[in-house]
Short mmCIF file of C-alpha atoms and ligand atoms in Angstrom, two decimals:
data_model
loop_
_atom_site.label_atom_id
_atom_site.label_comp_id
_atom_site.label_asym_id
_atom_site.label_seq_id
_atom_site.Cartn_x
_atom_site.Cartn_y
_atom_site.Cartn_z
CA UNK A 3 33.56 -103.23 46.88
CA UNK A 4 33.81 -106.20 49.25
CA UNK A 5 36.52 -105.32 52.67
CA UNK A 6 38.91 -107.38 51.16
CA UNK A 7 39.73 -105.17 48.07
CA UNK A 8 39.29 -102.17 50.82
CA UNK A 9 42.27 -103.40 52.19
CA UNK A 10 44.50 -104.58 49.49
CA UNK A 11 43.88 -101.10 47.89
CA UNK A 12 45.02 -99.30 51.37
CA UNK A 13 47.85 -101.69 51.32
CA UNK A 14 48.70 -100.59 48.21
CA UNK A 15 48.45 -97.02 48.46
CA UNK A 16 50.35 -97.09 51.23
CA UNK A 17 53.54 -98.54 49.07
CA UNK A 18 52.54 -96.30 46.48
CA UNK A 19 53.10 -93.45 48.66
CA UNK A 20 56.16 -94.41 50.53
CA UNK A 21 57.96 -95.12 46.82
CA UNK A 22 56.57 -91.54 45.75
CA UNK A 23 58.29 -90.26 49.00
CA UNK A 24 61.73 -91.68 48.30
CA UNK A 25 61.50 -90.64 44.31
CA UNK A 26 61.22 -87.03 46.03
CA UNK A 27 64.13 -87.03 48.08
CA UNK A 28 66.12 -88.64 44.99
CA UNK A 29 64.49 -85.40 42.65
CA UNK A 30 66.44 -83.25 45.30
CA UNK A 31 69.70 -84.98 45.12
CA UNK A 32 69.72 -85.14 40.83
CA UNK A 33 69.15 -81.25 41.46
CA UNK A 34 72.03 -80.52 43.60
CA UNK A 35 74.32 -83.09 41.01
CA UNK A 36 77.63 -81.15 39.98
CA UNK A 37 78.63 -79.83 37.23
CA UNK A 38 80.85 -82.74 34.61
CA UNK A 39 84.60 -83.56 35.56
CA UNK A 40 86.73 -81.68 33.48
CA UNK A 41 89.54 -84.36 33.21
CA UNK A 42 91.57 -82.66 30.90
CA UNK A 43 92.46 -80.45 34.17
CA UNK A 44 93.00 -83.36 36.37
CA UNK A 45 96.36 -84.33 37.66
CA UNK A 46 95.88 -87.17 38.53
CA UNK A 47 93.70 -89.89 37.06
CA UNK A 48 92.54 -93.30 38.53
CA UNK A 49 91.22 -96.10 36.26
CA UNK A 50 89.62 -98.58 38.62
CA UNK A 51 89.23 -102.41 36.85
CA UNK A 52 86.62 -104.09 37.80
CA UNK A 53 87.43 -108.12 36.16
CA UNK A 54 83.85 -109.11 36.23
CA UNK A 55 82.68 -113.14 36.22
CA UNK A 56 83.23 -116.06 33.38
CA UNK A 57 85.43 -114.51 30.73
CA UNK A 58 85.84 -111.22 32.11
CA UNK A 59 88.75 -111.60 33.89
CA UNK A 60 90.79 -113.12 30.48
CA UNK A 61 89.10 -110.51 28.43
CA UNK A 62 89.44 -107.62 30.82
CA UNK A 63 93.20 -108.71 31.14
CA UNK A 64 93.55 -107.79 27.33
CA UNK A 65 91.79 -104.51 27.61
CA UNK A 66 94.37 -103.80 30.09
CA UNK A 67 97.24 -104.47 28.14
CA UNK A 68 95.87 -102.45 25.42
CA UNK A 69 94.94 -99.12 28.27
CA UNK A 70 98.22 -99.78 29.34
CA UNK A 71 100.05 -99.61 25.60
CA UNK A 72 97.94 -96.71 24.04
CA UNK A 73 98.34 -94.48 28.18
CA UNK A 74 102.30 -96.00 27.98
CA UNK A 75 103.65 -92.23 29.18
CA UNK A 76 100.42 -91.01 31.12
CA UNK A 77 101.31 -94.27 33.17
CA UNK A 78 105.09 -93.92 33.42
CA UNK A 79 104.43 -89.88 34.41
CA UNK A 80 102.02 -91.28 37.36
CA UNK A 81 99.12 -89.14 36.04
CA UNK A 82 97.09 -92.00 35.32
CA UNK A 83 97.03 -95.10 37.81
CA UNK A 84 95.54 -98.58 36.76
CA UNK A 85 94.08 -99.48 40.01
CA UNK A 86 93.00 -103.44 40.02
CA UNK A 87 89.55 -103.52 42.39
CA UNK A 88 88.77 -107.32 43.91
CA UNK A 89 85.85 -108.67 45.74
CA UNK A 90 83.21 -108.14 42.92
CA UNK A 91 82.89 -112.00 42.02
CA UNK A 92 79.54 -114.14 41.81
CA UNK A 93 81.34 -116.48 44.55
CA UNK A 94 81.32 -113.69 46.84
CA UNK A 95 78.51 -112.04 46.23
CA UNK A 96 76.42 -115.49 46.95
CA UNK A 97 78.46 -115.65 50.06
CA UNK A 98 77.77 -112.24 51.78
CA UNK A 99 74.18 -111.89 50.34
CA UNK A 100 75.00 -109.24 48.95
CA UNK A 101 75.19 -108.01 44.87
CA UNK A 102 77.64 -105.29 45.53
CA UNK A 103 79.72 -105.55 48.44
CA UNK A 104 80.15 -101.99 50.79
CA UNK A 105 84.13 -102.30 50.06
CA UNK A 106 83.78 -102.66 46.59
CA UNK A 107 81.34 -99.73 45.87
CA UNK A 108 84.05 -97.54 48.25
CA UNK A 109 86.90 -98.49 46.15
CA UNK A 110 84.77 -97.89 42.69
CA UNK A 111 83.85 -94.42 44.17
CA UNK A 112 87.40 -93.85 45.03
CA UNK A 113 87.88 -94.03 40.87
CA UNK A 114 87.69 -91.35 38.41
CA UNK A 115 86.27 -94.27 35.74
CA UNK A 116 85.92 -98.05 35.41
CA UNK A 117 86.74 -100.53 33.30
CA UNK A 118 84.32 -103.55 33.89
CA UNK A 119 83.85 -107.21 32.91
CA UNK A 120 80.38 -108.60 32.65
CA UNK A 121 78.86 -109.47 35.84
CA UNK A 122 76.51 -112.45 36.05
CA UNK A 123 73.16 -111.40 37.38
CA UNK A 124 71.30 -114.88 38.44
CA UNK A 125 68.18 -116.13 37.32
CA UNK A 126 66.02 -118.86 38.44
CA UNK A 127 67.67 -122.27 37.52
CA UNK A 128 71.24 -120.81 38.34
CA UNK A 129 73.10 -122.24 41.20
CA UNK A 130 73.35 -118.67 43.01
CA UNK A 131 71.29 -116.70 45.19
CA UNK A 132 68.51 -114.80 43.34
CA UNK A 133 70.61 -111.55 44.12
CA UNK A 134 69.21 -108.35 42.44
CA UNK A 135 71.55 -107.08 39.38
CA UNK A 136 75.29 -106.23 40.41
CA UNK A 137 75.41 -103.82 37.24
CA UNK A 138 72.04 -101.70 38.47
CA UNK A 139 73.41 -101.11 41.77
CA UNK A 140 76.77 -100.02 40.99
CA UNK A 141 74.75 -97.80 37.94
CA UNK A 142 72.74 -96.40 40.74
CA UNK A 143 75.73 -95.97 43.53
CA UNK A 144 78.14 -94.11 41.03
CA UNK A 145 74.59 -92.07 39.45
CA UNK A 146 75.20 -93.10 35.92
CA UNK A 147 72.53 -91.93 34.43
CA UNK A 148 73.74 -92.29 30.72
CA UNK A 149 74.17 -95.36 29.03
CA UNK A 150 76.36 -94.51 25.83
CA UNK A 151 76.18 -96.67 22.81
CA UNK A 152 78.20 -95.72 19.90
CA UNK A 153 77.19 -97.77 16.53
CA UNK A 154 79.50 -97.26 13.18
CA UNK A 155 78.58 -99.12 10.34
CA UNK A 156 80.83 -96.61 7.63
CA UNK A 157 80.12 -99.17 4.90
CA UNK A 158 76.27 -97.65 5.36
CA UNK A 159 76.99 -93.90 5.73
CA UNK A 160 75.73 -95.18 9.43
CA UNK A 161 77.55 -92.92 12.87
CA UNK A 162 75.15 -92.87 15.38
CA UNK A 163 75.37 -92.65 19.25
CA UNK A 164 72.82 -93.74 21.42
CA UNK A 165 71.86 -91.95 24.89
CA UNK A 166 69.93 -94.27 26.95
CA UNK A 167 68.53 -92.87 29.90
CA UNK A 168 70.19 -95.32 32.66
CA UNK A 169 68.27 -95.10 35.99
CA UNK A 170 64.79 -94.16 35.62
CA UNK A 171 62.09 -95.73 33.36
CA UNK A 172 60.24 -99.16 34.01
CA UNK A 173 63.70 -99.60 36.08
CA UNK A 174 64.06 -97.90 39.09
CA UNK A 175 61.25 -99.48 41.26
CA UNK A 176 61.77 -102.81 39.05
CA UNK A 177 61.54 -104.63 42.10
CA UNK A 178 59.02 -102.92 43.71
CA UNK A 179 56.00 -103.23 41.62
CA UNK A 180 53.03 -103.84 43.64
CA UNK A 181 50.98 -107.32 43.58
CA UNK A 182 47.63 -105.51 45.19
CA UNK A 183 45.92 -109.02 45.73
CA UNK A 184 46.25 -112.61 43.27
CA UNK A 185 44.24 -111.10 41.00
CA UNK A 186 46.39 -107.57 39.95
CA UNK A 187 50.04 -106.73 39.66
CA UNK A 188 51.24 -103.16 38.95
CA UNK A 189 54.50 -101.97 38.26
CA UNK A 190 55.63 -98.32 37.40
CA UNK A 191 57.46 -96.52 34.94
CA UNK A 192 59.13 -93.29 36.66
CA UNK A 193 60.13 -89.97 34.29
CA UNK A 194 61.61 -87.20 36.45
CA UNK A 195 62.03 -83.33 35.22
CA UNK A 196 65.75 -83.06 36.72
CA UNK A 197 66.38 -86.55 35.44
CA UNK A 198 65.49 -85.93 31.76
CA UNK A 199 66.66 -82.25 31.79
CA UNK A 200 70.26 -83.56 32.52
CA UNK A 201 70.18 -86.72 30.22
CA UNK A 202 69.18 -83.86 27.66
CA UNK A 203 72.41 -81.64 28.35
CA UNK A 204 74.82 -84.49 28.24
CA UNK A 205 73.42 -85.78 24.48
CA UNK A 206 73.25 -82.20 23.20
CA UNK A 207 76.42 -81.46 24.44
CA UNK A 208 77.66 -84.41 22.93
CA UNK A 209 75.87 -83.00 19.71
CA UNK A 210 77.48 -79.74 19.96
CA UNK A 211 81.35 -81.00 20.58
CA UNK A 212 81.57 -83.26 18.16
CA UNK A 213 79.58 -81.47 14.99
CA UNK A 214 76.13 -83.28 15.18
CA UNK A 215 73.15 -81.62 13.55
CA UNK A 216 70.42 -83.34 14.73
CA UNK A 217 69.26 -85.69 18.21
CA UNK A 218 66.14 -87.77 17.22
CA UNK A 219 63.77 -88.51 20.71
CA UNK A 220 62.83 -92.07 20.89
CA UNK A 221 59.23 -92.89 23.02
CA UNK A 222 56.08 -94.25 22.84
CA UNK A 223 54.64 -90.81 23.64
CA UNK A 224 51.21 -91.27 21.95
CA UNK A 225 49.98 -93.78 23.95
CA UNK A 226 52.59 -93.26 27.44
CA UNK A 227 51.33 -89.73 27.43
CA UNK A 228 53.14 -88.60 30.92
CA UNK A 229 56.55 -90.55 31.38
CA UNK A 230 56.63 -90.68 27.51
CA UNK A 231 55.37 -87.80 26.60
CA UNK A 232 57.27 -85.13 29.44
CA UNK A 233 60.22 -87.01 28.02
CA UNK A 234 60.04 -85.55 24.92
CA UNK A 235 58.54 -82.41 25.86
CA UNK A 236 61.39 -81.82 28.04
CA UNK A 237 64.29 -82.73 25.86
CA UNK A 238 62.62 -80.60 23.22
CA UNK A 239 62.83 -77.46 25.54
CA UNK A 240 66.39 -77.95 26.61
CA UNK A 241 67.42 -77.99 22.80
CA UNK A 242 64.98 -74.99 22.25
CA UNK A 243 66.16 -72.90 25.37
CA UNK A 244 69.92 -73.82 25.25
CA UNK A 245 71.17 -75.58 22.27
CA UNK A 246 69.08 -73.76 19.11
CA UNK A 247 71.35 -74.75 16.67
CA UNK A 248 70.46 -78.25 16.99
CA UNK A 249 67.39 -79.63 15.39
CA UNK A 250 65.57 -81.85 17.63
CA UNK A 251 63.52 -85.16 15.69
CA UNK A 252 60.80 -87.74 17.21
CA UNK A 253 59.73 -91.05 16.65
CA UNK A 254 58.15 -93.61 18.24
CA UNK A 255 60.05 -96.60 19.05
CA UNK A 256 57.76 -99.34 17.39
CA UNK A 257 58.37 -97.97 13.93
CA UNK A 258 62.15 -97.38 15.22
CA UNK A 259 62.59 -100.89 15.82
CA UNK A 260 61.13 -102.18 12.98
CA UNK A 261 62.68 -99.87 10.67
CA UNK A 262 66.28 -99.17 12.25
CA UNK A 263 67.81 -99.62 9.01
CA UNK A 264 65.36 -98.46 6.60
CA UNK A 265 67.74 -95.41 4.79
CA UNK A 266 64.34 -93.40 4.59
CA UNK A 267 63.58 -94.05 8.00
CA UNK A 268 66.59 -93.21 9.84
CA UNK A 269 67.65 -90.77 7.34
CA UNK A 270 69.58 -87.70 10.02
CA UNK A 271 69.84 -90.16 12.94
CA UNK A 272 73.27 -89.01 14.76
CA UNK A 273 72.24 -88.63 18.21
CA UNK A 274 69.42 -90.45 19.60
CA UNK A 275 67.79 -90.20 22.96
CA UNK A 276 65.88 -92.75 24.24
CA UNK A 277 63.99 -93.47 28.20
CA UNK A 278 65.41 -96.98 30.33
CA UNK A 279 63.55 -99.75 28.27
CA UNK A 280 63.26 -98.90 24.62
CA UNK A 281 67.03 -97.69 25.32
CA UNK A 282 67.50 -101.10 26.40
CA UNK A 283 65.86 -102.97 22.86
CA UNK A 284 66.98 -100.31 20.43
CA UNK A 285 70.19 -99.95 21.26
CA UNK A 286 70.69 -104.18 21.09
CA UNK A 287 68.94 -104.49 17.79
CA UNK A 288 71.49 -101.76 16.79
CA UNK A 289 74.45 -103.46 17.84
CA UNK A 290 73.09 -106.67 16.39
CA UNK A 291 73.09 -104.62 13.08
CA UNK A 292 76.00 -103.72 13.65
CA UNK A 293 78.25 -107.36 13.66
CA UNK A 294 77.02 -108.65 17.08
CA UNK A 295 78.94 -108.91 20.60
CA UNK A 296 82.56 -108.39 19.59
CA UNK A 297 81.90 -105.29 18.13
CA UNK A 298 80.07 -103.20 20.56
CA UNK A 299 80.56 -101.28 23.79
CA UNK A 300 78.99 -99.03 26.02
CA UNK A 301 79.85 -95.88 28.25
CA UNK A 302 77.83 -95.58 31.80
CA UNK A 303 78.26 -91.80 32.11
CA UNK A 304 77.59 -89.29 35.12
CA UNK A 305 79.03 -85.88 36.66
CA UNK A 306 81.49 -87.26 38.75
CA UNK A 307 82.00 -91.01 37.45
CA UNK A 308 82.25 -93.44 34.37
CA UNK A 309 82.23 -97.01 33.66
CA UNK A 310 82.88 -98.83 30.38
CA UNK A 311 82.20 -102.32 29.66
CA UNK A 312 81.10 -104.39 26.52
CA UNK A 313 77.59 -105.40 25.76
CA UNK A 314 78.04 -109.11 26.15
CA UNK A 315 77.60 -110.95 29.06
CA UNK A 316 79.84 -113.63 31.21
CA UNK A 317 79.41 -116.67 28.05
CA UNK A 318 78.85 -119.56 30.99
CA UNK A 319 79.05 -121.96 28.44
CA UNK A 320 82.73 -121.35 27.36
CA UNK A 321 83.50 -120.30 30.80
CA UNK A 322 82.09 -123.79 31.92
CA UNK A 323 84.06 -125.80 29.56
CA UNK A 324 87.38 -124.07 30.02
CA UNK A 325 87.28 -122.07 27.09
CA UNK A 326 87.79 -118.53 28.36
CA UNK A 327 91.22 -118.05 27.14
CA UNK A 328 89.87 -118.17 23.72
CA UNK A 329 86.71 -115.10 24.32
CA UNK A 330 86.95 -112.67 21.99
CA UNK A 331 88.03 -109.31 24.08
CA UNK A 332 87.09 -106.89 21.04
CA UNK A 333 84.21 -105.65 22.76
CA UNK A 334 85.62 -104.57 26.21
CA UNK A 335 89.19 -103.43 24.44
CA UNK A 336 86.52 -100.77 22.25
CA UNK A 337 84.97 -100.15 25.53
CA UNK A 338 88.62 -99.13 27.05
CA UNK A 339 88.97 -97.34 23.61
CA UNK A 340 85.57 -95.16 24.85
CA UNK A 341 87.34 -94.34 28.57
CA UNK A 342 90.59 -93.42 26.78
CA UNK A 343 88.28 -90.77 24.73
CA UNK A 344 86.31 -89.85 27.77
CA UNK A 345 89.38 -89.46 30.03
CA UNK A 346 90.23 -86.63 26.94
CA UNK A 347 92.23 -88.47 24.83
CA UNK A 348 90.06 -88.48 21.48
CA UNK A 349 93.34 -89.19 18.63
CA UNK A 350 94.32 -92.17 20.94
CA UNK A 351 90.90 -93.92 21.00
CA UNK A 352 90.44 -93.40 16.65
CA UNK A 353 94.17 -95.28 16.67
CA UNK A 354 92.62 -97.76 18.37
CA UNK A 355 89.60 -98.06 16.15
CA UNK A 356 92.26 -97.72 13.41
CA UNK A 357 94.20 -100.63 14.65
CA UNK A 358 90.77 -102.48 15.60
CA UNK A 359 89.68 -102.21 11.52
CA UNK A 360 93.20 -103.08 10.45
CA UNK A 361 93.23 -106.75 12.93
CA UNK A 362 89.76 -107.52 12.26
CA UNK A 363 88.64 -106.83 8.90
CA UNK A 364 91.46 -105.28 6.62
CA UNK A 365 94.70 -107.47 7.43
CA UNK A 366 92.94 -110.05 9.57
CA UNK A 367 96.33 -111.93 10.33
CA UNK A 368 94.58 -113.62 13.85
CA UNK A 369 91.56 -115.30 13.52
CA UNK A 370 90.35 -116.93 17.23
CA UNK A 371 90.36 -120.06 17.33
CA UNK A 372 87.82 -122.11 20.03
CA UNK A 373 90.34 -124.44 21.92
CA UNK A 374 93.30 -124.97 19.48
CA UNK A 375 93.62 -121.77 17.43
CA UNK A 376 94.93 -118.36 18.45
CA UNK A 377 93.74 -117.21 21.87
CA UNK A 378 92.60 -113.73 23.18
CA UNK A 379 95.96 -112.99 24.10
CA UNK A 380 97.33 -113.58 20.95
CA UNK A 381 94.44 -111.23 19.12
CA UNK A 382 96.11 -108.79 22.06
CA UNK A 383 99.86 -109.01 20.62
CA UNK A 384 98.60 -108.53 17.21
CA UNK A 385 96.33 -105.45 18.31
CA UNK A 386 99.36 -103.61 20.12
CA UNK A 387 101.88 -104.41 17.77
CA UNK A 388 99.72 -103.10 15.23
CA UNK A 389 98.83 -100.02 18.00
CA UNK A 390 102.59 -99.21 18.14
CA UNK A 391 103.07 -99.43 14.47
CA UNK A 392 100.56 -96.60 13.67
CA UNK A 393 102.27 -94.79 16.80
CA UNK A 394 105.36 -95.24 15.05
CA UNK A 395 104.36 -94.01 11.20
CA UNK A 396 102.15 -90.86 13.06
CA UNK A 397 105.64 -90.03 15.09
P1 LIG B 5 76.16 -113.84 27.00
O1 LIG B 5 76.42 -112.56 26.29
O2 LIG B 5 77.05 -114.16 28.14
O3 LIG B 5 76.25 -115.05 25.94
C1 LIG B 5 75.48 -115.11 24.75
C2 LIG B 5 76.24 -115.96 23.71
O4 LIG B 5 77.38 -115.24 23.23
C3 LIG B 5 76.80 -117.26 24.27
O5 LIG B 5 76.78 -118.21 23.23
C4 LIG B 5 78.24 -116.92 24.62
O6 LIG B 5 79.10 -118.05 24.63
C5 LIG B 5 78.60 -115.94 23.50
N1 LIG B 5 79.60 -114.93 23.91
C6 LIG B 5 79.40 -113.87 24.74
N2 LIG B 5 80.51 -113.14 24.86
C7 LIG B 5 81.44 -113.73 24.08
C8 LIG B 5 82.81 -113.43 23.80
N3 LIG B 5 83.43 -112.36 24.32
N4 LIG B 5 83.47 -114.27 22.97
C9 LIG B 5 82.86 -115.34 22.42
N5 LIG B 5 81.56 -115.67 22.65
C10 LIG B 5 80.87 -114.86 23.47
O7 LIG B 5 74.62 -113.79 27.45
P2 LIG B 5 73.82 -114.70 28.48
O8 LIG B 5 74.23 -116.14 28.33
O9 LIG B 5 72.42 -114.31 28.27
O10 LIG B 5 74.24 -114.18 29.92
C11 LIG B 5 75.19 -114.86 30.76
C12 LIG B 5 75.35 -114.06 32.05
O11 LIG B 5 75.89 -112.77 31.74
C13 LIG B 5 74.03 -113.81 32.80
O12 LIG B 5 74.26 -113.98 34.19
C14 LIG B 5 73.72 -112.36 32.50
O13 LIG B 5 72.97 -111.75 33.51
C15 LIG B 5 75.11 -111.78 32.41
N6 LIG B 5 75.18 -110.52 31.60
C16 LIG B 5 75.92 -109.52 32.12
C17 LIG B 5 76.05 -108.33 31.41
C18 LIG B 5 76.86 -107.21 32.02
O14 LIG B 5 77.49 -107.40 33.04
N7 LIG B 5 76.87 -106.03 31.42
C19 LIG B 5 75.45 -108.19 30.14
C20 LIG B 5 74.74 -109.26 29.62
C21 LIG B 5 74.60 -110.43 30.37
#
């Protein structure tokens, strides 16, 4: 080996060691985590909203109105408080340098859970810094280490809820692969005990509250035989040690992909648990499946914090043209319907599915129009007048 390779591989063992390092003080703090708020025994409750870039401030405006008409007497009892949070817009973000701004990540702390609009996260070509992702850093500030997908498709017996795990994976050195000389480029993919032993309790928990049989483990664990494969070894030993009455499933995420909707295939899916990446891809194809971005949202879930936002991003190109008023908000008003059930309000978030089935498929009075029809806010009277109706025949 010639003195240059000598060197680049000392360089890079060097990195390699100093990332090891920090993943060890990190492995300390996941340890000492609390245990889950209990917010049923919460007196108060803050709900910090967090508008987001392009659409998400007209969308995020609707899921407002719609926390603030299915929470009416939590809000007019001051035990919940819907706390506006500024300062988290591309504009500024390009202006201090900065993807999430020390004020802002205070003021999301100071929150029980969010409600966020998509953030943009710029890539080459953009006219904006090439700032790392906004959504990563606040996923890593508040420790969300879930990322909570339901998918319903009742039509197709289909009730599933995905548990992505939110923080480790190919993700949390993404930016600090190693390029050892021009030649080689490594990156890493990181799979912590404490990390997976936690992402464990909250899906089988999940399992156990709401009447779930079965949580099917997602990896590529026959060829990623250590992050993969301790994965699934160590999920399968939570459920064995602490949850026995729940029957634990693999399979690898190739044939998952390809075969999401196969009846045979995915025949007991209910809860499935899934590492970072595949997480990522499964969990899009399934929403896809599903009826696409108005219909799906997702929960970021820790101990001590939540945020909720929909799958979609910040749609530049109606942004761009004016066109926000007409978004369609169903995405981030089902996300507000998952913090209303988190928050421990479970009959309040199925009326809002309820009313969501009734104004878009069963008496679909409003259909969105793209510059002249009904607008986002009109979808939004329709929704809550529909929201009180149900109120009204369940009173
Ligand atoms: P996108 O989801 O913004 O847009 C994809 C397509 O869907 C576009 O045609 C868009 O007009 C349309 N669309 C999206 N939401 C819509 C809505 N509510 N109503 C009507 N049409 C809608 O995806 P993209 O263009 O790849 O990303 C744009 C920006 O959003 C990027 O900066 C990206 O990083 C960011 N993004 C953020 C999040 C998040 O914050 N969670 C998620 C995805 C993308």
């Amino acid at each position: 080996m010639d003195a240059l390779h000598t060197q680049a591989i000392e360089r890079a063992t060097k990195r390699f060691g100093e990332l090891l390092a920090g993943e060890f003080e990190r492995i300390e703090r996941v340890k000492q985590g609390g245990k889950p708020k209990d917010y049923a025994s919460l007196d108060h409750i803050t709900i910090g909203i967090l508008p987001g870039d392009g659409i998400g401030p007209t969308i995020v405006q609707q899921a407002v109105r719609v926390l603030e008409c299915l929470l009416a007497d939590q809000i007019a009892s001051e035990r919940i408080e819907i706390r506006p949070i500024d300062g988290l817009t591309i504009e500024r973000r390009a202006e201090l340098g900065e993807s999430l701004p020390q004020d802002v990540l205070e003021a999301a702390l100071a929150c029980d859970v969010l409600l966020k609009g998509p953030l943009v996260t710029p890539r080459p070509g953009d006219p904006w810094p090439n700032l790392v992702s906004a959504n990563s850093l606040l996923r890593r500030g508040l420790d969300l280490f879930v990322g909570m997908r339901p998918i319903r498709m009742p039509d197709q017996g289909i009730d599933w809820t995905f548990f992505r795990e939110n923080l480790e994976g190919e993700y949390i050195w993404g930016d600090k692969g190693i390029q050892v000389n021009d030649d080689l480029a490594v990156d890493f993919k990181v799979c912590t005990l404490p990390g997976t032993e936690r992402l464990a309790r909250m899906a089988l928990n999940y399992a156990r509250d709401n009447g779930k049989t079965t949580v099917t483990v997602v990896t590529k664990a026959n060829i990623v035989k250590h992050a993969d494969g301790n994965f699934q070894k160590t999920i399968c030993d939570v459920a064995e040690r602490e949850y026995p009455e729940i029957t634990v499933q693999t399979r690898l995420v190739d044939a998952t992909a390809a075969k999401l909707m196969d009846p045979d295939f995915n025949k007991d899916f209910q809860v499935i648990v899934l590492p970072n990446l595949y997480g990522d891809i499964v969990t899009d194809i399934a929403a896809e499946h599903q009826g696409g971005l108005g219909s799906a949202a997702s929960a970021n879930l820790g101990t001590q914090h939540a945020l909720f936002e929909a799958i979609h991003g910040t749609a530049p190109t109606l942004a761009e043209r004016g066109l926000a008023p007409w978004a369609n908000p169903c995405s981030v008003i089902r996300a507000a319907g998952l913090l209303v059930g988190h928050i421990g309000f479970a009959d309040r978030r199925a009326l809002l599915e309820r009313a969501l089935d009734i104004c878009c498929t069963t008496e679909r009075r409003v259909v969105m129009g793209m510059g002249d029809g009904p607008t986002s806010a009109d979808f939004t009277d329709y929704l809550t007048e529909t929201i009180e109706g149900l109120k009204g025949n369940a009173a």
